[in-house]
Amino acid sequence: MSIEVENLTYIYNPGSPFETKALEDVNVEIKSGEFVGLIGHTGSGKSTLVQHLNGLIKPTSGKIVVNGIDITDKTVKLSDIRRKVGLVFQYPEHQLFEETVYKDIAFGPQNLGLTETEIDERVREAMELVKLPFDELKDRSPFELSGGQKRRVAIAGVFAMKPEVLVLDEPTSGLDPRTRDEVLEEIKTLHDRYKNTVILVSHSMEDVAKLVERIIVMHNGKIIFQGTPRDVFKEVETLESIGLGVPQISYLIRALREKGINLKDDIFTVEEAKKEILKWIRSRKNV
Amino acid sequence: MFKDITIGQYYPTGSYVHELDPRTKILVTFALIAGLFIINTFVPYTYIVAFILGVVFISRIPLNFVLKGLKPLRVIIIFTFLINIFAGQGEAIWRIGPLSVTGEGIYKALFMAIRLILLVVGTSLLTLTTSPISLTDGIERLLNPLRKIGVPAHELAMMMTIALRFIPTLLEETDKIMKAQMARGADFESGNIISRAKGLVPLLVPLFISAFRRADELAMAMEARCYRGGEGRTKMKELKMDGRDTMALVTTALLLVVLIVHRTMV
Ligand SMILES: Nc1ncnc2c1ncn2[C@@H]1O[C@H](COP(=O)(O)OP(=O)(O)OP(=O)(O)O)[C@@H](O)[C@H]1O
Ligand SMILES: [Mg+2]
């Protein structure tokens, strides 16, 4: 499922003293099956943009075309769009409401009108994906769980709807490093398993560097550039000027290069850096 | 969906009206409400309308923004109008089934509808021109004399401040949770009353939980900063009335006198 955003502008509270232009003439295209990262500083308009993608916000002007259908058209049934484009909100654990974990995760599939057996299957699968033990947790109240577990339940609630496009708005904010890595890994597993389109909103370069195929950078309601992590992370100065920077490991590589050590200039994951540095050490031994 | 609610909203422009002492504005508003109930004919409405328009003009708030506050109340206003139009005595002008519209009915219906509209507009001007903090400050000071008879003026004012402070937060939260549940396929708009009421559960439960959590956190934060109620508490900004307040109060008093005189003469 592809998404095209054309000349999208959005203004909060138009005509009042609190008017804010959150998005300005945004143009972006996301292809079917792509895994993209949307990054930007606080207030750059990321959340506003992603809420347009399933029609939760109506644009002030511009178009959003999902799979060839312009969803800003009044005749389009938004419920159809919403079952195809799943959105995990920032701090999704605040939306939990059911008595049990099972029922909460089943809420989405139920609204899709699935049968009991299908729902059961989906809940099991979603819990397995986010690594929540089904038998142990299914009858627990979601409010008794730890913060990380709550987050997983909330994410599972959207996974269970099996959206063709999955949008996650800062799914790892406020989590400890280990849970963060696990959650990201789970998202990656889902993407690999179903080949669905995933849009990951984040302001952590580390997070997106490891996972995504393409990065879209937002600043002050505009998309300032996009490309593969390799291309984007070359723009260190621009990224720093908008308060973002590049992954920590890239700084190390840069410092090493300045010392005259011959390494590639487009390394941005720890694994890759390890490989390259080892290669360099070995090449020196041989001399 | 909450965009239309302007009641209780503050619209800062820094005008003369905004800078008045909140006590002045509260008193003026009460005088205006009293005025609306004193009059019994249409003519004095023109004075009140002129007064309100004057205030709107001086406050530099766009008139259509003020009138937007009527939108969420249109049902009530129309309802009042309809009840009154059928409740009049005397000779019927029209008949619709068992209901009849009389001259008196039309007169009363218009009268009540205008009263309601002016009531809403007049009181919303108070909140539009006064920040919630200074509003409750004013209320606290006005209630202060009643402390002697056991009215907890400070506590009431503090409760109001907090309530007003959290209205936008709760609206925002409602909006967010609603969107989150809509993204999971929840439907808040269609169906009959029962299914709609059921549909509210996914909204209300998280909303209550977050409201309680916020209340808890706030209480904790206040205690951590040694809040102990109003006893011996001093203010950073003491309220002071000056010549401008006197002018506003005198103008209002004049309006009230004119209205009373009008009533006794007719
Ligand atoms: N409900 C709202 N009402 C008014 N203004 C809003 C609202 N939500 C966001 N804004 C404004 O719109 C702009 C973009 O906000 P948005 O939430 O899209 O940013 P973001 O990139 O998601 O930031 P963050 O990283 O903090 O989540 C900000 O200036 C913000 O103040
Ligand atoms: Mg955001």
XYZ file of C-alpha atoms and ligand atoms in Angstrom:
585
model
C 0.000 0.000 0.000
C 1.480 3.300 -1.038
C 0.879 6.725 0.418
C 1.324 10.036 -1.351
C 1.088 13.337 0.434
C 0.704 16.343 -1.810
C 1.099 19.994 -0.815
C -0.173 19.297 2.660
C -0.592 22.292 4.946
C -2.152 22.135 8.388
C -2.975 24.966 10.770
C -4.090 24.381 14.370
C -6.788 26.736 15.698
C -7.086 28.849 12.566
C -8.463 32.325 13.092
C -7.729 32.429 16.819
C -4.811 33.976 18.676
C -3.418 30.472 19.182
C -3.041 29.781 15.480
C -0.059 27.501 14.761
C 1.086 26.382 11.363
C 2.155 22.813 12.078
C 2.721 21.660 8.500
C 3.638 23.683 5.463
C 3.482 22.396 1.925
C 4.608 18.861 2.726
C 5.184 16.520 -0.197
C 6.189 12.946 0.388
C 5.724 9.537 -1.112
C 5.929 6.237 0.703
C 6.021 3.085 -1.353
C 4.386 -0.206 -0.599
C 6.454 -2.375 1.733
C 8.909 0.351 2.608
C 10.305 0.847 6.104
C 10.794 4.575 6.566
C 11.874 6.694 9.477
C 10.377 10.120 10.115
C 12.642 12.238 12.243
C 12.555 15.789 13.471
C 13.001 17.866 16.564
C 10.187 18.376 19.093
C 7.384 20.386 17.516
C 8.550 19.798 13.961
C 5.139 18.394 13.000
C 5.778 14.648 12.948
C 2.715 13.673 14.964
C 0.544 16.073 13.009
C 1.712 14.578 9.725
C 1.119 10.955 10.702
C -2.372 11.670 12.015
C -3.266 12.809 8.522
C -2.369 9.445 7.071
C -5.474 7.702 8.376
C -7.785 10.675 8.289
C -7.758 11.543 11.994
C -6.920 15.112 11.039
C -8.314 16.824 7.969
C -5.766 18.909 6.106
C -6.179 22.671 5.889
C -5.115 22.245 2.281
C -3.528 19.519 0.207
C -4.172 15.887 -0.581
C -3.397 12.508 0.921
C -3.655 9.616 -1.479
C -3.664 6.117 -0.006
C -3.476 3.343 -2.582
C -4.805 5.645 -5.265
C -7.721 6.905 -3.155
C -7.764 10.534 -2.102
C -8.808 10.230 1.542
C -9.591 13.922 1.854
C -12.521 13.288 -0.458
C -15.755 13.478 1.541
C -17.237 10.344 0.023
C -14.405 8.119 1.260
C -15.304 6.004 4.275
C -12.656 6.737 6.842
C -13.288 3.506 8.706
C -12.034 1.635 5.635
C -8.861 3.704 5.608
C -8.338 3.181 9.327
C -8.384 -0.575 9.061
C -5.635 -0.374 6.464
C -3.498 2.292 8.093
C -2.799 1.443 11.737
C -1.460 4.136 14.031
C 0.300 3.612 17.340
C 0.144 6.924 19.181
C 2.797 8.561 21.276
C 2.438 7.077 24.801
C -0.114 4.502 23.566
C -0.434 2.993 27.049
C -2.711 5.927 27.923
C -5.414 4.472 25.707
C -5.726 1.124 27.542
C -9.179 0.688 29.005
C -10.288 -2.932 29.201
C -10.415 -5.193 32.231
C -7.963 -7.663 30.802
C -5.005 -7.585 28.484
C -6.766 -10.002 26.157
C -9.866 -7.839 25.811
C -7.829 -4.725 25.236
C -5.835 -6.244 22.414
C -9.046 -7.727 20.987
C -10.709 -4.304 20.801
C -9.278 -3.423 17.383
C -9.935 -6.806 15.726
C -13.455 -6.757 17.178
C -14.127 -3.421 15.533
C -13.001 -4.987 12.267
C -15.906 -7.404 12.650
C -13.841 -10.588 12.834
C -15.122 -13.866 14.268
C -14.187 -15.048 17.758
C -11.681 -17.600 16.483
C -10.029 -15.076 14.201
C -9.822 -12.608 17.055
C -8.305 -15.225 19.313
C -5.698 -16.055 16.715
C -4.826 -12.426 16.200
C -4.480 -11.685 19.906
C -2.188 -14.687 20.390
C -0.096 -13.727 17.441
C 0.173 -10.070 18.440
C 1.190 -11.016 21.971
C 3.746 -13.429 20.634
C 5.162 -10.695 18.396
C 5.639 -8.257 21.269
C 6.947 -11.070 23.489
C 4.183 -11.027 26.084
C 3.514 -14.504 27.520
C -0.063 -15.205 26.503
C -1.195 -17.598 29.247
C 0.407 -15.611 32.015
C -0.877 -12.188 31.050
C -4.092 -12.595 29.096
C -6.363 -12.325 32.135
C -4.373 -9.697 34.002
C -5.575 -6.115 34.173
C -3.478 -3.954 31.853
C -3.262 -1.349 34.603
C -1.308 -3.683 36.867
C 1.515 -4.145 34.395
C 4.838 -2.357 34.284
C 5.285 0.645 32.000
C 7.135 -1.381 29.382
C 4.534 -4.142 29.421
C 1.705 -1.631 29.097
C 3.424 -0.149 26.086
C 3.680 -3.612 24.562
C 0.009 -4.332 25.167
C -0.915 -1.060 23.472
C 1.335 -1.793 20.508
C -0.058 -5.337 20.267
C -3.528 -3.783 20.122
C -2.610 -2.179 16.807
C -0.515 -5.108 15.531
C -3.584 -7.315 15.996
C -5.433 -5.290 13.387
C -2.788 -6.329 10.850
C -2.710 -2.976 9.101
C -1.135 -2.836 5.681
C 0.534 0.383 6.706
C 1.759 0.610 10.277
C 2.642 4.005 11.685
C 4.359 4.204 15.064
C 4.700 7.589 16.735
C 7.770 7.471 18.965
C 7.036 3.950 20.181
C 10.156 3.879 22.334
C 10.005 7.225 24.131
C 10.376 6.837 27.874
C 11.484 3.208 27.742
C 14.710 1.857 29.197
C 17.443 1.053 26.631
C 16.872 -2.668 26.714
C 13.106 -2.532 26.295
C 13.629 0.066 23.605
C 15.859 -2.234 21.589
C 13.443 -5.116 22.078
C 10.441 -3.117 20.930
C 12.310 -1.932 17.849
C 13.344 -5.491 17.140
C 9.708 -6.601 17.391
C 8.658 -3.949 14.903
C 11.380 -5.165 12.553
C 10.185 -8.767 12.938
C 6.667 -7.712 12.067
C 7.889 -5.877 8.989
C 9.954 -8.852 7.859
C 7.121 -11.271 8.453
C 4.311 -9.413 6.697
C 6.241 -7.126 4.366
C 3.906 -4.315 5.334
C 4.725 -0.636 5.056
C 6.112 0.759 8.306
C 6.579 4.405 9.199
C 8.606 4.896 12.358
C 8.517 8.335 13.952
C 11.433 9.087 16.197
C 13.955 11.642 17.194
C 16.584 9.104 18.004
C 19.079 8.712 15.197
C 20.350 5.463 16.677
C 16.899 3.923 16.466
C 16.226 4.749 12.877
C 19.765 4.184 11.641
C 19.582 0.500 12.497
C 16.193 -0.218 11.048
C 14.925 1.905 8.250
C 15.551 1.929 4.538
C 14.830 5.602 4.097
C 14.794 8.639 6.383
C 12.545 11.674 6.078
C 13.759 14.688 8.027
C 11.285 17.320 9.197
C 11.951 20.769 10.538
C 9.437 23.507 11.380
C 6.587 21.785 9.576
C 8.550 21.122 6.412
C 10.411 18.173 4.987
C 13.943 19.392 4.569
C 15.473 16.283 3.081
C 15.036 12.577 2.655
C 17.107 9.661 1.508
C 18.876 6.521 2.658
C 20.463 6.701 6.126
C 23.796 6.798 4.324
C 22.893 9.961 2.427
C 21.088 11.663 5.269
C 23.822 11.151 7.851
C 26.352 12.798 5.589
C 24.583 16.094 6.246
C 26.009 16.384 9.748
C 26.041 20.184 9.814
C 22.455 20.611 8.642
C 21.229 17.958 11.040
C 23.015 19.595 13.950
C 21.688 23.013 13.029
C 18.136 21.697 13.453
C 18.975 20.035 16.747
C 19.243 16.448 15.581
C 22.792 15.267 14.968
C 23.852 11.849 13.743
C 24.307 8.560 15.617
C 27.023 8.691 18.283
C 29.115 6.134 16.480
C 29.390 8.415 13.450
C 31.070 11.013 15.623
C 33.623 8.444 16.734
C 34.316 7.482 13.157
C 34.695 11.109 12.243
C 37.154 11.706 15.073
C 39.161 8.666 13.959
C 39.205 9.867 10.376
C 40.473 13.245 11.507
C 43.353 11.442 13.165
C 44.216 10.105 9.757
C 42.797 6.636 10.160
C 41.459 5.458 6.868
C 37.806 4.456 7.440
C 34.700 4.860 5.313
C 32.788 8.074 6.036
C 29.302 6.561 5.996
C 29.302 4.277 9.008
C 26.398 4.737 11.396
C 25.789 1.523 13.266
C 27.959 0.051 15.979
C 28.136 -3.325 14.202
C 29.402 -1.808 11.009
C 31.911 0.337 12.877
C 33.224 -2.722 14.659
C 33.708 -4.533 11.382
C 35.466 -1.608 9.728
C 37.755 -0.895 12.670
C 38.742 -4.549 12.946
C 39.450 -4.561 9.247
C 41.635 -1.529 9.663
C 43.549 -3.101 12.583
C 44.129 -6.278 10.623
C 45.353 -4.376 7.597
C 47.915 -2.633 9.814
C 49.187 -5.901 11.280
C 49.874 -7.223 7.840
C 52.129 -4.319 7.002
C -14.723 19.100 17.579
C -14.005 21.234 20.654
C -13.005 24.190 18.553
C -16.315 25.965 19.072
C -16.193 26.077 22.838
C -15.139 29.610 23.610
C -16.829 29.817 27.009
C -14.127 29.930 29.604
C -11.494 30.641 27.011
C -9.104 33.556 27.430
C -8.382 35.824 24.448
C -5.427 38.029 25.316
C -5.134 41.357 23.494
C -3.782 43.553 26.292
C -6.613 46.053 25.913
C -8.049 48.447 28.484
C -10.719 45.873 29.372
C -8.119 43.168 29.860
C -6.142 45.327 32.248
C -9.073 46.153 34.514
C -9.093 44.672 37.994
C -10.829 41.274 37.862
C -13.114 42.346 40.721
C -14.365 45.208 38.591
C -15.112 42.869 35.720
C -16.874 40.358 37.967
C -19.029 43.097 39.471
C -19.817 44.527 36.045
C -20.823 41.077 34.831
C -23.127 40.557 37.796
C -24.647 43.987 37.229
C -25.204 43.042 33.597
C -26.913 39.788 34.557
C -29.077 41.662 37.065
C -29.852 44.233 34.375
C -31.002 41.532 31.998
C -33.494 40.320 34.574
C -34.694 43.775 35.572
C -35.923 44.789 32.153
C -39.303 43.720 30.859
C -39.542 45.375 27.456
C -37.499 45.349 24.288
C -36.310 48.955 24.307
C -33.762 48.639 27.147
C -32.181 45.735 25.303
C -30.738 48.316 22.970
C -28.824 49.910 25.876
C -27.443 46.569 26.941
C -26.528 45.625 23.380
C -24.822 48.997 22.989
C -22.939 48.452 26.248
C -21.790 44.964 25.226
C -20.777 46.112 21.751
C -18.847 48.945 23.376
C -16.968 46.513 25.603
C -16.245 44.200 22.666
C -14.943 47.143 20.665
C -12.655 48.374 23.442
C -11.424 44.850 24.202
C -10.307 44.434 20.560
C -11.671 40.880 20.445
C -13.187 40.165 17.024
C -16.981 40.255 17.337
C -17.414 37.014 15.423
C -15.090 35.276 17.868
C -17.324 36.398 20.726
C -20.422 35.220 18.863
C -18.831 31.851 18.164
C -19.419 31.134 21.851
C -23.141 30.903 21.093
C -22.713 28.025 18.686
C -22.567 25.165 21.197
C -25.620 26.666 22.945
C -27.747 27.069 19.844
C -29.820 24.005 20.720
C -30.716 25.415 24.113
C -31.517 28.814 22.640
C -33.725 27.353 19.911
C -35.397 25.078 22.452
C -36.179 28.005 24.754
C -37.532 29.907 21.800
C -39.823 27.052 20.762
C -41.138 26.392 24.263
C -41.999 30.029 24.739
C -43.546 30.537 21.336
C -46.148 27.855 22.092
C -46.700 28.879 25.708
C -48.392 32.231 25.121
C -52.019 32.976 26.025
C -54.584 34.693 23.841
C -55.700 34.461 20.270
C -53.875 31.992 18.065
C -52.185 33.231 14.928
C -51.110 29.810 13.702
C -52.090 26.333 14.689
C -49.866 23.272 14.394
C -51.840 20.337 15.678
C -52.655 20.906 19.331
C -50.117 23.720 19.577
C -50.932 27.313 18.863
C -48.733 30.315 18.298
C -50.023 33.555 19.746
C -48.850 37.142 19.551
C -47.860 36.985 23.191
C -45.989 33.746 22.521
C -43.902 35.321 19.763
C -43.192 38.323 21.954
C -42.102 36.208 24.897
C -40.099 33.796 22.788
C -38.098 36.596 21.199
C -37.658 38.268 24.554
C -36.325 35.125 26.221
C -34.073 34.181 23.310
C -32.481 37.632 23.296
C -32.054 37.496 27.059
C -30.303 34.153 26.794
C -28.041 35.311 23.988
C -27.034 38.464 25.835
C -26.486 36.456 29.012
C -24.082 34.120 27.260
C -22.289 36.853 25.367
C -22.029 39.099 28.426
C -20.617 36.423 30.691
C -18.276 35.013 28.072
C -16.771 38.490 27.773
C -15.662 38.138 31.385
C -13.633 35.007 30.709
C -12.449 36.199 27.307
C -10.865 39.277 28.829
C -9.702 37.849 32.155
C -7.098 35.143 32.554
C -8.311 32.262 34.763
C -5.704 33.053 37.392
C -6.724 36.664 37.836
C -10.384 35.672 37.664
C -10.079 33.349 40.639
C -7.913 35.911 42.387
C -10.760 38.357 42.018
C -13.305 35.839 43.253
C -11.171 35.069 46.267
C -10.891 38.721 47.176
C -14.606 39.301 46.689
C -15.431 36.311 48.891
C -12.910 37.274 51.552
C -15.380 39.158 53.759
C -17.468 35.974 53.905
C -14.622 34.079 55.538
C -15.924 35.301 58.892
C -19.080 33.266 58.417
C -17.101 30.212 57.462
C -16.918 30.436 53.673
C -13.581 28.863 52.656
C -12.763 31.609 50.168
C -9.191 30.586 49.451
C -9.976 26.917 49.060
C -12.873 27.647 46.712
C -10.700 29.915 44.624
C -7.878 27.381 44.520
C -10.281 24.658 43.448
C -11.605 26.871 40.696
C -8.135 27.822 39.537
C -7.169 24.191 39.264
C -10.410 23.207 37.555
C -10.066 26.017 35.014
C -6.419 25.224 34.518
C -7.241 21.630 33.638
C -10.140 22.200 31.251
C -7.899 22.651 28.208
C -5.678 19.790 29.335
C -8.631 17.461 29.657
C -10.065 18.546 26.313
C -6.716 17.871 24.711
C -6.516 14.514 26.425
C -10.049 13.632 25.320
C -9.159 14.539 21.773
C -6.024 12.411 21.898
C -7.658 9.332 23.407
C -10.572 9.627 21.016
C -8.194 9.679 18.088
C -6.222 6.756 19.481
C -9.386 4.665 19.832
C -10.655 5.766 16.438
C -7.359 4.511 15.019
C -8.295 1.152 16.559
C -11.631 1.254 14.781
C -13.782 2.729 17.555
C -16.834 4.600 16.342
C -18.126 7.514 18.384
C -20.523 8.913 15.845
C -23.002 6.368 14.596
C -25.427 3.898 16.118
C -28.307 4.302 18.535
C -28.119 5.821 21.998
C -27.248 2.564 23.751
C -24.461 1.571 21.402
C -23.145 5.100 21.506
C -23.101 5.127 25.297
C -21.288 1.793 25.242
C -18.902 3.230 22.702
C -17.878 5.877 25.215
C -16.305 3.343 27.586
C -12.987 3.222 25.689
C -12.874 7.004 25.972
C -14.043 7.504 29.549
C -11.951 4.860 31.289
C -8.582 6.198 30.122
C -9.799 9.737 30.663
C -10.743 9.090 34.285
C -7.538 7.233 34.921
C -5.474 10.075 33.588
C -7.531 12.657 35.489
C -6.962 10.802 38.757
C -3.303 10.383 37.987
C -2.978 14.083 37.269
C -4.831 15.021 40.448
C -2.543 12.781 42.436
C 0.583 14.193 40.864
C -0.619 17.735 41.339
C -1.402 17.181 45.021
C 2.036 15.701 45.471
C 3.711 18.595 43.673
C 1.791 21.138 45.740
C 2.731 19.444 48.990
C 6.327 19.185 47.891
C 6.255 22.954 47.601
C 4.806 23.296 51.093
C 1.267 24.279 50.153
C -0.764 24.495 53.350
C -3.950 26.285 52.331
C -4.620 30.001 52.386
C -3.632 30.807 55.970
C -0.897 33.427 55.985
C -0.298 33.091 52.267
C 0.837 36.254 50.513
C 0.375 37.200 46.891
C 2.946 38.015 44.296
C 0.582 40.357 42.502
C -1.715 42.264 44.846
C -4.917 43.374 43.162
C -5.301 47.128 42.958
C -8.172 49.188 41.676
C -7.443 52.515 40.011
C -9.234 55.320 38.208
C -10.049 53.160 35.220
C -11.861 50.681 37.418
C -13.874 53.495 38.952
C -14.799 54.668 35.471
C -15.937 51.205 34.428
C -17.956 50.757 37.611
C -19.585 54.168 37.320
C -20.554 53.503 33.693
C -22.104 50.193 34.695
C -23.926 51.773 37.628
C -25.352 54.385 35.249
C -26.549 51.656 32.903
C -28.203 49.851 35.797
C -29.906 53.059 36.957
C -31.213 53.724 33.448
C -32.585 50.175 33.294
C -34.311 50.496 36.664
C -35.775 53.877 35.786
C -37.035 52.429 32.527
C -38.723 49.599 34.358
C -40.497 51.857 36.892
C -41.659 54.241 34.190
C -43.167 51.660 31.874
N -3.711 19.983 19.536
C -2.930 21.011 19.187
N -3.388 22.282 19.243
C -2.599 23.309 18.888
N -1.353 23.204 18.452
C -0.826 21.979 18.364
C -1.577 20.804 18.732
N -0.799 19.728 18.543
C 0.389 20.186 18.090
N 0.385 21.537 17.981
C 1.503 22.389 17.490
O 1.854 21.948 16.200
C 3.262 21.877 16.054
C 3.682 20.483 15.648
O 3.361 19.585 16.686
P 3.552 18.017 16.584
O 2.907 17.421 17.779
O 3.132 17.558 15.250
O 5.137 17.891 16.729
P 6.046 16.601 16.870
O 7.055 16.681 15.788
O 5.220 15.381 16.945
O 6.777 16.849 18.270
P 7.208 15.804 19.415
O 8.532 15.241 19.002
O 7.348 16.674 20.632
O 6.133 14.791 19.543
C 3.842 22.351 17.378
O 4.215 23.695 17.231
C 2.730 22.218 18.355
O 2.814 23.208 19.340
Mg 4.806 13.969 18.431
